[in-house]
mmCIF file of C-alpha atoms in Angstrom:
data_model
loop_
_atom_site.group_PDB
_atom_site.id
_atom_site.type_symbol
_atom_site.label_atom_id
_atom_site.label_comp_id
_atom_site.label_asym_id
_atom_site.label_seq_id
_atom_site.Cartn_x
_atom_site.Cartn_y
_atom_site.Cartn_z
ATOM 1 C CA UNK A 7 218.996 -132.619 204.938
ATOM 2 C CA UNK A 8 216.358 -135.203 205.823
ATOM 3 C CA UNK A 9 213.104 -134.172 207.429
ATOM 4 C CA UNK A 10 210.869 -137.053 208.460
ATOM 5 C CA UNK A 11 208.191 -134.788 209.938
ATOM 6 C CA UNK A 12 208.238 -131.333 211.433
ATOM 7 C CA UNK A 13 205.861 -129.263 213.499
ATOM 8 C CA UNK A 14 206.531 -126.048 211.629
ATOM 9 C CA UNK A 15 204.890 -124.295 208.739
ATOM 10 C CA UNK A 16 206.568 -123.729 205.399
ATOM 11 C CA UNK A 17 205.833 -121.917 202.094
ATOM 12 C CA UNK A 18 206.437 -119.685 199.087
ATOM 13 C CA UNK A 19 209.504 -117.578 198.471
ATOM 14 C CA UNK A 20 210.322 -114.160 197.083
ATOM 15 C CA UNK A 21 213.052 -115.144 194.616
ATOM 16 C CA UNK A 22 212.147 -116.919 191.384
ATOM 17 C CA UNK A 23 213.864 -118.458 188.395
ATOM 18 C CA UNK A 24 212.126 -118.987 185.085
ATOM 19 C CA UNK A 25 212.488 -122.463 183.553
ATOM 20 C CA UNK A 26 211.580 -121.343 180.033
ATOM 21 C CA UNK A 27 208.764 -119.939 177.928
ATOM 22 C CA UNK A 28 206.244 -122.344 179.441
ATOM 23 C CA UNK A 29 206.863 -121.316 183.060
ATOM 24 C CA UNK A 30 203.800 -120.201 185.008
ATOM 25 C CA UNK A 31 204.611 -117.292 187.337
ATOM 26 C CA UNK A 32 202.094 -116.144 189.974
ATOM 27 C CA UNK A 33 198.915 -114.399 188.875
ATOM 28 C CA UNK A 34 198.748 -110.597 188.952
ATOM 29 C CA UNK A 35 197.935 -109.569 191.571
ATOM 30 C CA UNK A 36 199.587 -112.558 193.139
ATOM 31 C CA UNK A 37 200.292 -113.690 196.668
ATOM 32 C CA UNK A 38 201.997 -111.107 198.893
ATOM 33 C CA UNK A 39 204.473 -112.052 201.652
ATOM 34 C CA UNK A 40 204.966 -110.090 204.881
ATOM 35 C CA UNK A 41 206.415 -110.393 208.403
ATOM 36 C CA UNK A 42 209.506 -112.324 207.285
ATOM 37 C CA UNK A 43 211.616 -113.907 210.047
ATOM 38 C CA UNK A 44 214.827 -115.876 209.352
ATOM 39 C CA UNK A 45 216.918 -118.077 211.600
ATOM 40 C CA UNK A 46 219.595 -120.765 211.293
ATOM 41 C CA UNK A 47 219.269 -124.224 212.807
ATOM 42 C CA UNK A 48 222.848 -125.423 213.347
ATOM 43 C CA UNK A 49 223.440 -128.866 211.914
ATOM 44 C CA UNK A 50 223.739 -131.654 212.218
ATOM 45 C CA UNK A 51 220.734 -131.621 214.500
ATOM 46 C CA UNK A 52 217.783 -133.815 215.307
ATOM 47 C CA UNK A 53 214.764 -133.728 217.555
ATOM 48 C CA UNK A 54 212.291 -136.515 218.228
ATOM 49 C CA UNK A 55 209.228 -136.486 220.459
ATOM 50 C CA UNK A 56 205.648 -137.752 220.331
ATOM 51 C CA UNK A 57 206.238 -139.707 217.093
ATOM 52 C CA UNK A 58 207.502 -136.567 215.292
ATOM 53 C CA UNK A 59 211.077 -136.464 214.054
ATOM 54 C CA UNK A 60 213.170 -133.666 212.539
ATOM 55 C CA UNK A 61 216.685 -134.392 211.264
ATOM 56 C CA UNK A 62 219.013 -132.003 209.442
ATOM 57 C CA UNK A 63 222.460 -132.985 208.220
ATOM 58 C CA UNK A 64 223.924 -129.489 207.997
ATOM 59 C CA UNK A 65 223.067 -125.867 208.806
ATOM 60 C CA UNK A 66 219.468 -125.182 207.804
ATOM 61 C CA UNK A 67 217.693 -121.868 207.308
ATOM 62 C CA UNK A 68 214.231 -121.574 208.868
ATOM 63 C CA UNK A 69 212.112 -118.895 207.188
ATOM 64 C CA UNK A 70 208.672 -117.940 208.536
ATOM 65 C CA UNK A 71 206.241 -115.423 207.056
ATOM 66 C CA UNK A 72 202.622 -114.591 206.291
ATOM 67 C CA UNK A 73 201.406 -115.121 202.721
ATOM 68 C CA UNK A 74 198.152 -113.529 201.537
ATOM 69 C CA UNK A 75 196.381 -114.755 198.384
ATOM 70 C CA UNK A 76 193.806 -112.283 197.006
ATOM 71 C CA UNK A 77 190.524 -113.812 195.719
ATOM 72 C CA UNK A 78 191.060 -115.713 192.465
ATOM 73 C CA UNK A 79 194.870 -115.500 192.605
ATOM 74 C CA UNK A 80 197.338 -118.336 192.147
ATOM 75 C CA UNK A 81 200.956 -119.117 192.931
ATOM 76 C CA UNK A 82 201.660 -120.385 189.418
ATOM 77 C CA UNK A 83 203.251 -123.828 189.073
ATOM 78 C CA UNK A 84 206.452 -123.851 191.106
ATOM 79 C CA UNK A 85 208.825 -125.723 193.422
ATOM 80 C CA UNK A 86 210.942 -124.832 196.460
ATOM 81 C CA UNK A 87 214.140 -126.244 197.939
ATOM 82 C CA UNK A 88 213.756 -128.026 201.264
ATOM 83 C CA UNK A 89 210.466 -128.553 203.067
ATOM 84 C CA UNK A 90 207.465 -126.216 203.192
ATOM 85 C CA UNK A 91 204.458 -126.379 205.515
ATOM 86 C CA UNK A 92 201.527 -123.978 205.442
ATOM 87 C CA UNK A 93 198.755 -123.302 207.958
ATOM 88 C CA UNK A 94 195.610 -121.586 206.689
ATOM 89 C CA UNK A 95 194.773 -118.718 209.040
ATOM 90 C CA UNK A 96 191.691 -117.519 207.141
ATOM 91 C CA UNK A 97 189.930 -118.153 203.846
ATOM 92 C CA UNK A 98 190.665 -121.235 201.767
ATOM 93 C CA UNK A 99 193.215 -122.417 199.213
ATOM 94 C CA UNK A 100 193.385 -125.329 196.803
ATOM 95 C CA UNK A 101 196.659 -127.220 196.278
ATOM 96 C CA UNK A 102 197.324 -129.217 193.095
ATOM 97 C CA UNK A 103 200.404 -131.393 192.518
ATOM 98 C CA UNK A 104 202.140 -131.661 189.128
ATOM 99 C CA UNK A 105 201.344 -135.404 189.024
ATOM 100 C CA UNK A 106 197.734 -134.277 188.356
ATOM 101 C CA UNK A 107 196.341 -136.104 191.393
ATOM 102 C CA UNK A 108 193.041 -134.751 192.742
ATOM 103 C CA UNK A 109 193.332 -131.164 194.050
ATOM 104 C CA UNK A 110 192.804 -130.651 197.785
ATOM 105 C CA UNK A 111 191.130 -127.650 199.435
ATOM 106 C CA UNK A 112 192.269 -126.404 202.842
ATOM 107 C CA UNK A 113 190.381 -124.004 205.116
ATOM 108 C CA UNK A 114 191.163 -122.044 208.295
ATOM 109 C CA UNK A 115 192.892 -124.216 210.887
ATOM 110 C CA UNK A 116 194.130 -126.817 208.388
ATOM 111 C CA UNK A 117 197.768 -127.346 207.390
ATOM 112 C CA UNK A 118 199.452 -128.817 204.330
ATOM 113 C CA UNK A 119 202.883 -129.405 202.826
ATOM 114 C CA UNK A 120 204.242 -128.091 199.568
ATOM 115 C CA UNK A 121 206.496 -130.466 197.694
ATOM 116 C CA UNK A 122 208.131 -129.937 194.305
ATOM 117 C CA UNK A 123 205.736 -129.281 191.478
ATOM 118 C CA UNK A 124 202.596 -127.669 192.869
ATOM 119 C CA UNK A 125 200.069 -124.881 192.352
ATOM 120 C CA UNK A 126 198.166 -123.046 195.098
ATOM 121 C CA UNK A 127 195.033 -121.039 194.264
ATOM 122 C CA UNK A 128 192.475 -119.034 196.210
ATOM 123 C CA UNK A 129 189.064 -120.065 194.829
ATOM 124 C CA UNK A 130 187.195 -117.926 197.381
ATOM 125 C CA UNK A 131 185.755 -114.417 197.390
ATOM 126 C CA UNK A 132 187.934 -113.243 200.322
ATOM 127 C CA UNK A 133 191.673 -113.155 200.986
ATOM 128 C CA UNK A 134 193.285 -116.441 202.002
ATOM 129 C CA UNK A 135 195.942 -115.855 204.671
ATOM 130 C CA UNK A 136 198.600 -118.522 205.241
ATOM 131 C CA UNK A 137 201.319 -118.764 207.902
ATOM 132 C CA UNK A 138 204.310 -120.295 206.150
ATOM 133 C CA UNK A 139 207.548 -121.837 207.400
ATOM 134 C CA UNK A 140 210.205 -123.135 205.064
ATOM 135 C CA UNK A 141 213.318 -125.156 205.939
ATOM 136 C CA UNK A 142 216.099 -125.253 203.354
ATOM 137 C CA UNK A 143 219.888 -125.716 203.261
ATOM 138 C CA UNK A 144 221.744 -122.647 204.571
ATOM 139 C CA UNK A 145 223.269 -120.653 201.725
ATOM 140 C CA UNK A 146 220.482 -121.458 199.265
ATOM 141 C CA UNK A 147 219.873 -118.405 197.088
ATOM 142 C CA UNK A 148 217.033 -119.533 194.790
ATOM 143 C CA UNK A 149 213.936 -120.075 196.961
ATOM 144 C CA UNK A 150 211.363 -120.531 194.186
ATOM 145 C CA UNK A 151 211.526 -122.049 190.714
ATOM 146 C CA UNK A 152 208.671 -121.357 188.296
ATOM 147 C CA UNK A 153 207.626 -124.538 186.469
ATOM 148 C CA UNK A 154 205.707 -125.251 183.263
ATOM 149 C CA UNK A 155 202.006 -126.083 183.544
ATOM 150 C CA UNK A 156 201.852 -129.915 183.559
ATOM 151 C CA UNK A 157 198.467 -129.822 181.820
ATOM 152 C CA UNK A 158 196.293 -131.014 184.706
#
């Protein structure tokens, strides 16, 4: 599956796999997902308009849900299959990549992508609510992999 750009939102998943003793699962209490909706985009398929292009080579699952981060919580270092986009509905979150580049903070009305090796935290005093959409190959069973802390 190749996605050049997509006007959808994507995010965290309910299933996880530990990668060893150094894995960093979500904080407790951690983010809570709700309002899950699943659909299948039959592939191959592509759409292109207004300088935005979406291409999938085979059947692709589209998963949309709301993810709420309580104050001070984190996702733990993790990765997802496919592409994830998130839109911040309320509050704020900080995203850090495993390459230790500068963290970025996103507030209500802003969107961001999640690529392999990242950590999302809620540094605020109120819940951060995200609308998430995730595209991944149909038949994928592991939707989240916990990763070791890269030491950023």
